[in-house]
XYZ file of C-alpha atoms in Angstrom:
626
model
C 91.340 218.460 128.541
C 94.093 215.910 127.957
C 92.896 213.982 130.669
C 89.151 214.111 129.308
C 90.938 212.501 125.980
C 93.241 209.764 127.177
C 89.958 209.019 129.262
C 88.070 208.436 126.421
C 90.648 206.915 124.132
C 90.803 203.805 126.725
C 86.824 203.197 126.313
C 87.184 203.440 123.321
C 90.019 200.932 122.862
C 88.191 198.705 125.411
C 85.352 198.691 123.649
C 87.163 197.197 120.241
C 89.220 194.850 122.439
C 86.174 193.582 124.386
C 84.083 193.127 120.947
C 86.737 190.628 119.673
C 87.054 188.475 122.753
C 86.139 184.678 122.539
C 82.345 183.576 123.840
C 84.404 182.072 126.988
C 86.002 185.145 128.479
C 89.314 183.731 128.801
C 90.792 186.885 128.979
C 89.911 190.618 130.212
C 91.791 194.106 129.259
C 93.182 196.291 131.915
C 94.781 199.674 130.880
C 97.719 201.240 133.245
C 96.468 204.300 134.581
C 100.170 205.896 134.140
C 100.699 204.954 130.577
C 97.408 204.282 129.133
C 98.873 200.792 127.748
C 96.419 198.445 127.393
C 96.655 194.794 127.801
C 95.188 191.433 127.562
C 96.043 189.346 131.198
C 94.408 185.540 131.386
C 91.089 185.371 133.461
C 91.994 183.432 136.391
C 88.531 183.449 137.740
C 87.737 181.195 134.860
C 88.862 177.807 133.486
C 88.162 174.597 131.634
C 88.149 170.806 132.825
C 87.341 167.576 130.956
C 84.707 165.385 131.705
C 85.852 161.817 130.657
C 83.442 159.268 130.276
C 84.450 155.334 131.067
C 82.490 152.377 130.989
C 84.041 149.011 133.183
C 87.403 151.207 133.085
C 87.063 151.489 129.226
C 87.035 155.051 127.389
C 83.766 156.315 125.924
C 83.521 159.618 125.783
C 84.644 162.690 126.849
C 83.969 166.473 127.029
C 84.755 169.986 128.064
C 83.372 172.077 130.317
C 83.905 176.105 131.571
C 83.565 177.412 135.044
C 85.201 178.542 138.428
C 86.799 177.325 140.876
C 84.117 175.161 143.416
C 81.105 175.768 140.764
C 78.904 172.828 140.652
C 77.758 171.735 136.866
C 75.145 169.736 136.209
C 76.594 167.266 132.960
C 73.081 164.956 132.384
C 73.209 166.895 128.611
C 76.530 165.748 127.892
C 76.280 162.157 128.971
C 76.915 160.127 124.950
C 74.557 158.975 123.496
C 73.354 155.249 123.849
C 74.775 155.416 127.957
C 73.276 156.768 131.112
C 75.152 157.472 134.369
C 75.726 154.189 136.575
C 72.990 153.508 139.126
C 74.954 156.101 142.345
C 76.339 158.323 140.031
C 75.865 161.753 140.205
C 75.444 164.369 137.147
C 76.457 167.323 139.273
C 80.225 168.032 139.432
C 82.752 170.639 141.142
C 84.881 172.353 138.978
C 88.678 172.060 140.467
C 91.404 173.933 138.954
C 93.571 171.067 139.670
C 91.872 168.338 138.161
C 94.610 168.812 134.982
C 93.588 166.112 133.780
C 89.694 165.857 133.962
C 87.249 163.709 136.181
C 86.121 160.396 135.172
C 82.200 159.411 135.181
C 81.025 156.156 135.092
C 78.951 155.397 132.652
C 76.701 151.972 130.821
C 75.388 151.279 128.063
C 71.520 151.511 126.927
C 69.635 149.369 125.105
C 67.587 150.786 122.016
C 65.349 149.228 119.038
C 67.025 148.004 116.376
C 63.979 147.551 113.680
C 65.698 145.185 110.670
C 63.232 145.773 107.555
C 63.041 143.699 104.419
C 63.327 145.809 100.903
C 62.587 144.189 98.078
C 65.023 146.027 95.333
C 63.517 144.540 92.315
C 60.484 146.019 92.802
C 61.207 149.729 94.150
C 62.690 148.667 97.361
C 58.732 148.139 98.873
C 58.923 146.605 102.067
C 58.065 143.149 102.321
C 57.608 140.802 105.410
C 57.485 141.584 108.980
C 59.932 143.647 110.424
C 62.457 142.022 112.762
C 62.281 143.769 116.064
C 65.624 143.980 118.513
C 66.913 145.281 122.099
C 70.724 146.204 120.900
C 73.429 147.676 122.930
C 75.623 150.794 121.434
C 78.083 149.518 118.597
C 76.954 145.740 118.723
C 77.809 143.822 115.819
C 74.847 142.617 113.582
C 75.686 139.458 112.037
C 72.968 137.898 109.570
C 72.321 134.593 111.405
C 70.578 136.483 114.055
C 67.789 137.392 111.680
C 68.215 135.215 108.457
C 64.949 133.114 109.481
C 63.244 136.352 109.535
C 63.756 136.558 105.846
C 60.052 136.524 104.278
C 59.501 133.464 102.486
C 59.810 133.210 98.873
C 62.922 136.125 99.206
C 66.852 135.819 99.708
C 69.014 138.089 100.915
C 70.681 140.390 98.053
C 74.746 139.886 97.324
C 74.295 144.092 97.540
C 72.658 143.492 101.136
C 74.673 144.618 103.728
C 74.586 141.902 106.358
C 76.807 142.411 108.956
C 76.764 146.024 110.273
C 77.061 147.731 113.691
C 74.262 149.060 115.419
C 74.175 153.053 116.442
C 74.679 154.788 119.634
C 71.020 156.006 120.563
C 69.621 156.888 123.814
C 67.465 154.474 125.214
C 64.191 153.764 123.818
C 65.153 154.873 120.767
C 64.205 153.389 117.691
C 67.177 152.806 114.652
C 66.364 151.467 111.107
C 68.469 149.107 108.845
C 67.571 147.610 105.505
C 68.396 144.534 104.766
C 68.355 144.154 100.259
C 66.056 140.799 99.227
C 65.080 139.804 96.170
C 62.238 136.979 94.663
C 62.909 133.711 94.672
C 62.117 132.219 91.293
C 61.705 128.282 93.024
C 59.824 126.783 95.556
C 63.657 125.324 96.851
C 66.398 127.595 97.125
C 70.154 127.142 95.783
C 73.059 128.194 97.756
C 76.316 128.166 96.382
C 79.100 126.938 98.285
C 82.928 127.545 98.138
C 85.495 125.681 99.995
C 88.528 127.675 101.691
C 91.364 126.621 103.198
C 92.243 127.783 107.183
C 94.091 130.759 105.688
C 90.807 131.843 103.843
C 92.434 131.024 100.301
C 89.726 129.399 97.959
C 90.279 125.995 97.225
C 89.087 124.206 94.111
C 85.571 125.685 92.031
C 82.075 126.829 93.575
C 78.950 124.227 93.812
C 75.675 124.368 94.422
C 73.027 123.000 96.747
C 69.539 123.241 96.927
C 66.770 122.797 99.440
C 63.919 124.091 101.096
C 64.563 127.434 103.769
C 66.757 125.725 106.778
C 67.123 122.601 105.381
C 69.927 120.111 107.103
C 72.073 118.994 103.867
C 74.800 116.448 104.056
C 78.117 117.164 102.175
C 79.930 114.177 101.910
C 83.548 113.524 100.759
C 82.417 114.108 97.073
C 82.571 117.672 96.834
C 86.145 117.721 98.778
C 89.422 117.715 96.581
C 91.849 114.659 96.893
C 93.843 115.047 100.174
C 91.532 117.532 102.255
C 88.408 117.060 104.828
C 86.287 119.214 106.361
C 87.381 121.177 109.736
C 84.948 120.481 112.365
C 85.774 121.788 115.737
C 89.426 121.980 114.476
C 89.537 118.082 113.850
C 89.262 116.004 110.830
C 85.584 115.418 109.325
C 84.794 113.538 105.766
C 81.349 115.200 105.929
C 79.369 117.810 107.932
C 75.479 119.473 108.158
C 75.162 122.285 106.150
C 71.514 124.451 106.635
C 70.267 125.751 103.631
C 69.669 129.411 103.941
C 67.675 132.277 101.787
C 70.487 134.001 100.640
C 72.131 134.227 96.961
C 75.772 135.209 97.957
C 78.575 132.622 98.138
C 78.287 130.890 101.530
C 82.108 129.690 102.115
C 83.324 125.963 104.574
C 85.930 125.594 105.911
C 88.433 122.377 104.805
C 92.138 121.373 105.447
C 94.318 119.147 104.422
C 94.526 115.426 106.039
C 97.185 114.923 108.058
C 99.547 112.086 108.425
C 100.360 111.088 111.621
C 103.998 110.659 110.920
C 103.870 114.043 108.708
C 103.616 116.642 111.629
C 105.375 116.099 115.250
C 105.110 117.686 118.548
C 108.941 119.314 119.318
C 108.949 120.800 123.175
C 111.381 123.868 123.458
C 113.180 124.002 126.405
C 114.629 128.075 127.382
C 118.064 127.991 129.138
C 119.026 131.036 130.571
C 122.796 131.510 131.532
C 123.714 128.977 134.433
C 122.165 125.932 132.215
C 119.074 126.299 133.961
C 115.530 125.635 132.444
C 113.285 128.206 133.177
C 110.312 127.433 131.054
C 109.203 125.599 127.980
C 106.817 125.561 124.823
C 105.201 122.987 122.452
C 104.994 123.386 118.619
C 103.709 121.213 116.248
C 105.485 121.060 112.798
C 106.754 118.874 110.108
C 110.092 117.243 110.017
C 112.535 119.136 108.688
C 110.940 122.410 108.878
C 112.788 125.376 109.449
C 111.843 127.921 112.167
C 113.095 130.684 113.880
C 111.768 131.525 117.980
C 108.662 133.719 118.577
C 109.743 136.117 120.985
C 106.070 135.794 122.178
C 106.613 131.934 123.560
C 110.002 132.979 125.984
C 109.199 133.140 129.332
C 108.185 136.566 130.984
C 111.635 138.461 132.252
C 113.466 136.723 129.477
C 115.060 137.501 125.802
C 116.208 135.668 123.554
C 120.533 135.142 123.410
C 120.109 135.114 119.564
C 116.812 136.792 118.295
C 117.885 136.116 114.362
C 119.352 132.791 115.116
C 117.463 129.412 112.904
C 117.003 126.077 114.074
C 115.694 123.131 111.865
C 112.413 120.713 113.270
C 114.248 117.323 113.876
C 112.344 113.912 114.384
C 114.990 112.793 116.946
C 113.072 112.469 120.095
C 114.740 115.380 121.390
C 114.109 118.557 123.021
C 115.321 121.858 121.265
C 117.149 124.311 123.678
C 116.563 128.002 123.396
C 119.233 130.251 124.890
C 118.048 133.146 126.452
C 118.712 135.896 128.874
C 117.623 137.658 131.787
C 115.785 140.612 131.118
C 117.638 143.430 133.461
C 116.388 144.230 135.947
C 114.915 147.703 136.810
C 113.686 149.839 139.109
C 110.261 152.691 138.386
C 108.643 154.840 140.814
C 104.915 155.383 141.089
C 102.648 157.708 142.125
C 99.124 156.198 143.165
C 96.475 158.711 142.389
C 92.673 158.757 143.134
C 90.985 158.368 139.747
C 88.344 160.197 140.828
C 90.437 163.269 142.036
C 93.970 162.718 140.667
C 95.303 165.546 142.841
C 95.123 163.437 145.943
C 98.010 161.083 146.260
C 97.176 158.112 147.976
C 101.285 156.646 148.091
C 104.172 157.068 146.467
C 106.630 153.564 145.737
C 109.550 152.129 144.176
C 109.205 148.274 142.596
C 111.570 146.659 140.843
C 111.096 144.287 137.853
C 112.867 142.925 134.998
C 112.569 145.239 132.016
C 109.445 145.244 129.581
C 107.620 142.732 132.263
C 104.087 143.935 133.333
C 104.098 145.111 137.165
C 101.559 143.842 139.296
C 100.171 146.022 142.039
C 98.936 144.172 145.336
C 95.573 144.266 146.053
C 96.102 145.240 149.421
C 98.762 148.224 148.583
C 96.501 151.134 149.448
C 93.341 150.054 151.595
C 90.196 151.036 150.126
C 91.667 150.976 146.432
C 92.665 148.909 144.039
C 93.881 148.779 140.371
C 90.616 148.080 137.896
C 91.921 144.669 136.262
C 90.454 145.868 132.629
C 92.995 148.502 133.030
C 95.885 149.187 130.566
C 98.907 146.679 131.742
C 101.678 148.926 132.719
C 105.664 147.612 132.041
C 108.558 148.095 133.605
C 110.927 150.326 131.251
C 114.278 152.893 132.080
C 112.957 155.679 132.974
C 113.710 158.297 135.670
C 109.972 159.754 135.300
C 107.649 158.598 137.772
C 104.804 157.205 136.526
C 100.954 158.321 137.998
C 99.034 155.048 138.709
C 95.031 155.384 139.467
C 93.553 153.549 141.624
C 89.820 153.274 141.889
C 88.124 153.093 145.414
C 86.056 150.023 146.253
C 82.474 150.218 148.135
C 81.051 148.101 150.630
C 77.865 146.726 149.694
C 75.717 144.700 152.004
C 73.248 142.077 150.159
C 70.268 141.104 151.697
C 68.596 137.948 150.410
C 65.209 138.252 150.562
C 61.959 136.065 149.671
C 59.279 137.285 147.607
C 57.385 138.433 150.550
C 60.365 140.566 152.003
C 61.852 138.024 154.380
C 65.279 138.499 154.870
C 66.868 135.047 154.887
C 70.471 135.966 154.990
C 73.135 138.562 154.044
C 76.746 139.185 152.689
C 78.925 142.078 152.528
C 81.030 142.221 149.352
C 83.531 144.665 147.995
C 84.221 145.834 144.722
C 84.588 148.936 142.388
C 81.796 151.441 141.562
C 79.738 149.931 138.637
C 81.598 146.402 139.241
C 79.663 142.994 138.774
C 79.483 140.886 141.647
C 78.352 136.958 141.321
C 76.559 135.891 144.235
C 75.436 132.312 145.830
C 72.368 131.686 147.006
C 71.823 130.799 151.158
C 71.676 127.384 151.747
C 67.918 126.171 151.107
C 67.591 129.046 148.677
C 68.153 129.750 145.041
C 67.492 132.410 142.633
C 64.248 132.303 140.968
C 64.080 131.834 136.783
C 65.000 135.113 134.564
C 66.527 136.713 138.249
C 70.626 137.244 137.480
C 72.392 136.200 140.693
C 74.693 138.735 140.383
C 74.986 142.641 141.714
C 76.385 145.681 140.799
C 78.437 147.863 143.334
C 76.877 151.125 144.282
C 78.799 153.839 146.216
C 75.403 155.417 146.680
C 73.065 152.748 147.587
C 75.045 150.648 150.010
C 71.953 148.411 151.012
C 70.729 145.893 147.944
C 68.483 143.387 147.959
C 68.135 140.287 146.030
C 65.718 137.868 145.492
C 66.045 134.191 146.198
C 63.386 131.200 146.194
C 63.112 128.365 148.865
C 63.898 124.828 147.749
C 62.151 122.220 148.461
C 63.946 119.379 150.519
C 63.892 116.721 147.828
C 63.136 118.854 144.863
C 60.842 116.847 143.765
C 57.990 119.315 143.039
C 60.053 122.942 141.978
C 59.317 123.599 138.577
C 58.458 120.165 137.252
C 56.634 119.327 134.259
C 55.170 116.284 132.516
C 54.276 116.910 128.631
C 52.527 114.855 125.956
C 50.172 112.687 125.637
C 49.320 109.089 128.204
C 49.598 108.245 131.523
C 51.780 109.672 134.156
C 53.696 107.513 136.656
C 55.589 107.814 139.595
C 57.927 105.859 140.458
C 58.690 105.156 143.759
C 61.997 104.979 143.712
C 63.062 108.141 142.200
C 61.104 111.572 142.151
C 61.396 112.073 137.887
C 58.058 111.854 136.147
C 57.814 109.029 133.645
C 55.536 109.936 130.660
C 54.140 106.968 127.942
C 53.174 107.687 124.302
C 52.301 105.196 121.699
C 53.908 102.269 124.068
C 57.177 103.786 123.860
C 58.547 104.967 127.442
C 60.028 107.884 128.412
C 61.325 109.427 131.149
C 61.707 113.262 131.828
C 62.535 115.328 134.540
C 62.125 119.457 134.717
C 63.907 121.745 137.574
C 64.531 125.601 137.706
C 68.047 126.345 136.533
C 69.379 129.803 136.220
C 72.332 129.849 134.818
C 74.243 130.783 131.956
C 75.478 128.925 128.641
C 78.069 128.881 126.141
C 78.203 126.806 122.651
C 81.400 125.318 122.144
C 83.644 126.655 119.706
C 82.830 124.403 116.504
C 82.605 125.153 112.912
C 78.625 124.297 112.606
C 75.021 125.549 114.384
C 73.458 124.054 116.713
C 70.499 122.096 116.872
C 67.211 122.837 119.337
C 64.691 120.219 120.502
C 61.182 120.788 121.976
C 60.461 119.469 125.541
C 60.088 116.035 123.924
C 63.195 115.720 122.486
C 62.169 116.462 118.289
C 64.947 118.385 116.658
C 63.551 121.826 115.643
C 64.148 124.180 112.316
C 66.087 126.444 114.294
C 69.742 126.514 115.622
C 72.231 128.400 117.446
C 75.286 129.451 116.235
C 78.822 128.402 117.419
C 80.684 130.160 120.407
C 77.226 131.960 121.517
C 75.788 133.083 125.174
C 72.825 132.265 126.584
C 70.780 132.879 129.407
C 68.696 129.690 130.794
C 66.128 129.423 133.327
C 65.176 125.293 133.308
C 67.079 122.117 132.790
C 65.485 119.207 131.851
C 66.491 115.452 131.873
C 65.023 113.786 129.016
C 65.834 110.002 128.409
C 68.984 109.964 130.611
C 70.028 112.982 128.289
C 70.215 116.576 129.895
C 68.854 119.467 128.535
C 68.669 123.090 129.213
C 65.975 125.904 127.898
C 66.779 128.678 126.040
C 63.179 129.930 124.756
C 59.653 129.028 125.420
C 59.727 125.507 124.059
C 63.130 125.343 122.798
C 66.223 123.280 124.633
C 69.688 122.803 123.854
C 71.830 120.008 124.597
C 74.193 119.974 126.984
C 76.588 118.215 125.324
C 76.418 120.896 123.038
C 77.241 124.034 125.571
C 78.435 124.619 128.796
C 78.146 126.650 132.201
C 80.138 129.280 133.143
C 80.535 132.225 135.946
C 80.956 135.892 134.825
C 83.783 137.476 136.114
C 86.141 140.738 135.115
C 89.471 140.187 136.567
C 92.921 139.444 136.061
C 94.844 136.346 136.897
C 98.720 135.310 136.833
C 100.010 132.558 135.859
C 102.364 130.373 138.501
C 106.051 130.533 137.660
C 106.142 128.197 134.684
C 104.823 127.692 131.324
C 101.006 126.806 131.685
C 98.907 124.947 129.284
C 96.043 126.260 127.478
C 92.796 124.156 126.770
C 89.336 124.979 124.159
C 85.906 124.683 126.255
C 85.579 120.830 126.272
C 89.137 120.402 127.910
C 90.988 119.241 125.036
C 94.633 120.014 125.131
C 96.254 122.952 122.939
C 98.883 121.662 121.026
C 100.323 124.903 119.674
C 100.063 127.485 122.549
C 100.418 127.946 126.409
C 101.191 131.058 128.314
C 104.270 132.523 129.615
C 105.479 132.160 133.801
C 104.003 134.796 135.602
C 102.234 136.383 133.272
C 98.615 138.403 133.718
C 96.010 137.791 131.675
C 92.101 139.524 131.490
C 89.504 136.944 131.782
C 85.531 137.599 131.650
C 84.509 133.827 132.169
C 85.329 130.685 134.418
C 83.735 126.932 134.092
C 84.197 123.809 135.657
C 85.991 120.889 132.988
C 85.937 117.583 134.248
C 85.428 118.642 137.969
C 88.193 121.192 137.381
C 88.198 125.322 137.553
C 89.294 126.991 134.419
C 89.283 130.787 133.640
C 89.182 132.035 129.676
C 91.630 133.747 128.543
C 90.849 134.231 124.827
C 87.839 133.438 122.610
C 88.215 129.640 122.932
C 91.348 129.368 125.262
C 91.130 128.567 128.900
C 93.750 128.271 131.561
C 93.142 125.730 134.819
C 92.690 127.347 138.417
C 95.880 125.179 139.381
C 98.085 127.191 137.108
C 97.238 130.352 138.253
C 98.327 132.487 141.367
């Protein structure tokens, strides 16, 4: 009988214990069979692991998933919205005890609609106009010059409009609505009402007004400016600059700045001794005489500190360098463990580098074969520590290339090497090149190994690929060149259009654009400053080269130029290295630190010369790096 009760006090027991366990299970009740204790032991059959989600090496997302050991999950449901799974990657994953610290998936983004519709809030907020239509990424900012000629005519934007917003993360094909506040335009002409800043964003002097019809080109001249200042244009003194009128009532602000003397502001080098009355770097500033300073920490050379971080010096016009005292950084030594990123459990090496202390550590690309360190990955300094510090390294993938024609003739192939999900810029065989709105770039695929790309024969001379002779008269050859030479009206012209994939920027400058149809007349519309573009033509127009960025619409090249894209790091050589904006002109205020490492996502060619960019308009020559 006792038995029959202890018995049945342990169901019982069980049966409360079991009704109050979590949905997981991540614990079970035993009960001694001496004793008739019962107690909760963790499940070990059981366990969670985190799914992180990482796009280019950048965090995304990430989630958490149950299971047991070996137990394949399938994770398409948990993928964030506005990404998919990189072209190789697999949704099914193993569950590993050991994975303490998750699995990474590689992920991209997904373009969705982004439909931009026009409310009128004087009169109920109806609709009004034609929706603007877009392809946006996840979290792309929306800034209001992308649809501002959209605006219906006779409307301007509302001052309660919000203009500049961020779109939403969606999955693809998705559609996402924003509205955008506008109002009735009393006038045929609009006014816009200006308001002069200085470079620090501080308002300088009282608002005007100007008025014009939609996108009008207005001139402000030196009359609206205050005595002593000028209009910044493309960081360089201007007594007027273009100004398009646009359908919008808020306050649209310039930019001016004070006129500089010559013999007001001089260039002072700083020169960084170190101990033994050695230079080991140097830095230019530009400031007024007499101006009292003390040393950014940021301009000593990498490895170094200052002697005398507090310490002031006074801006003398003596022709004279000013000497920085500084020390050696001591020197220290970390160890590293190089992981797998994909399964940190396996250790790929284990090392000890040494490095002065709070200087970045470069890896070496060829310090575990097969991997490498993603360059868009956090920078990682040398510090005192006794902990050793877990590296990942990411495997690269061979991927062969084969160039084929449109009929599926393979004309040549390359074998390149990368990361999972890393762009690859490619060249076209010799004879070949790639065909208009074709990228010549790839994307590395551990999965599909084999990629082909498309490329189009060129003709020996060129003279025939993708030209085109517009307007009105007779066409001529001329024998001594292979452009064709169009005449309108008795005036001559020649012109000159090739197939030219390739990619743009605008220079950095405080003003839009203009665009020209393909007979050189200046259109309505503009693009705005430090943009990207994608062309497909180039034309040469009048001795003056062009390049297409829509149907009929061309930029300048004066106005832009070409670049590569690239995701990598570089190092600078040991010494200070000068820093130059997009058209090669000379920074007179900045440079960057010996042996130093530094993302860049572009490179050009300057005057015949290879630069990579290192910041929005700051670009460092091929010569100083590595």
């Amino acid at each position: 009988m006792s038995k029959i009760k202890n018995t049945l006090l342990i169901t019982i027991m069980m049966t409360t214990v079991t009704s109050t366990m979590n949905i997981f299970n991540t614990e079970r009740v035993l009960a001694n069979e001496n004793t008739g204790v019962i107690k909760n032991v963790p499940d070990e059959s059981e366990f969670g692991m985190q799914i992180n989600f990482r796009y280019n090496g950048h965090y995304v997302d990430n989630e958490y998933i149950r299971g047991v050991e070996n137990q394949e999950k399938d994770i398409m449901e948990l993928v964030p919205d506005g990404y998919k799974l990189t072209k190789g990657t697999s949704s099914k994953v193993i569950m590993h005890r050991n994975a303490s610290e998750g699995i990474f998936i590689s992920v991209e983004p997904v373009k969705h609609t982004l439909k931009i519709k026009f409310v009128d809030e004087s009169n109920s907020f109806k609709e009004v106009g034609t929706p603007a239509d877009y392809q946006v990424f996840p979290d792309e900012l929306i800034e209001e010059n992308e649809y501002i000629d959209q605006v219906p005519d006779g409307y301007v934007i509302s001052k309660n409009a919000e203009t500049y917003f961020y779109s939403k993360k969606l999955k693809e094909g998705a559609v996402e609505e924003h509205k955008i506040y506008v109002k009735k335009n009393l006038n045929d002409e609009y006014i816009n009402t200006i308001q002069l800043k200085d470079e620090m964003g501080g308002a300088i002097g009282t608002p005007f007004n100007v008025k014009g019809k939609k996108n009008e080109i207005k001139i402000l001249d030196s009359s609206h400016l205050p005595d002593g200042y000028v209009y910044r244009y493309d960081y360089s003194e201007s007594s007027s600059i273009s100004y398009k009128i646009i359908p919008k009532e808020t306050i649209q602000y310039i930019t001016i700045m004070k006129r500089r003397e010559p013999s007001s502001f001089i260039q002072k080098e700083i020169k960084f001794i170190n101990s033994d009355g050695k230079i080991i770097g140097n830095y230019y500033i530009h400031e007024n005489d007499g101006q009292r300073i003390n040393i950014n920490s940021s301009w000593v050379p990498n490895g170094y500190k200052l002697k005398n971080p507090n310490q002031e010096y006074v801006i003398q016009d003596d022709g004279k360098s000013l000497n920085v005292n500084v020390d050696e950084e001591e020197k220290v030594t970390n160890k590293f463990k190089i992981v797998d990123e994909d399964d940190p459990s396996k250790v790929l090496k284990e090392i000890e580098l040494s490095g002065p202390n709070n200087s970045s550590v470069v890896f070496k690309n060829d310090l575990v074969p097969g991997y490498g360190y993603r360059p868009n990955a956090a920078f990682i300094y040398f510090e005192h520590t006794d902990k050793i510090k877990t590296v990942r390294f990411s495997r690269k993938y061979n991927n062969m290339i084969f160039f084929v024609t449109f009929d599926g003739t393979v004309v040549g192939k390359k074998e390149v090497s990368n990361f999972d999900g890393w762009k690859v810029s490619l060249t076209a065989p010799k004879g070949y090149e790639f065909p208009a709105n074709y990228l010549d770039s790839i994307y590395i695929s551990k999965e599909n190994k084999k990629q082909r790309v498309v490329v189009l024969k060129l003709e020996s001379d060129h003279s025939n690929i993708g030209t085109s002779n517009i307007g009105g008269g007779s066409t001529n050859n001329s024998n001594s060149t292979n452009s064709n030479s169009t005449h309108s009206n008795g005036d001559s012209s020649n012109k000159k259009i090739t197939n030219h994939v390739s990619f743009i920027g605008i220079h950095f400058i405080d003003k839009t654009i203009p665009l020209f149809d393909s007979n050189g007349k200046i259109s309505n519309r503009q693009l705005a400053s430090n943009t990207d573009w994608a062309v497909d033509k180039k034309m040469v127009l009048n001795g003056e080269t062009y390049f297409r960025v829509s149907s009929n619409e061309w930029v300048k090249a004066a106005h832009v130029y070409e670049y590569q894209s690239i995701n990598g790091v570089i190092e600078t050589q040991n010494k200070i290295s000068k820093l130059y904006d997009s058209k090669g002109k000379l920074s007179v205020s900045r440079s960057l630190g010996p042996n130093s490492r530094w993302l860049t996502d572009k490179s050009t060619m300057i005057n015949g010369q290879k630069y990579y960019r290192v910041s929005t308009n700051e670009w460092l020559s091929a010569n100083d790096v590595k």
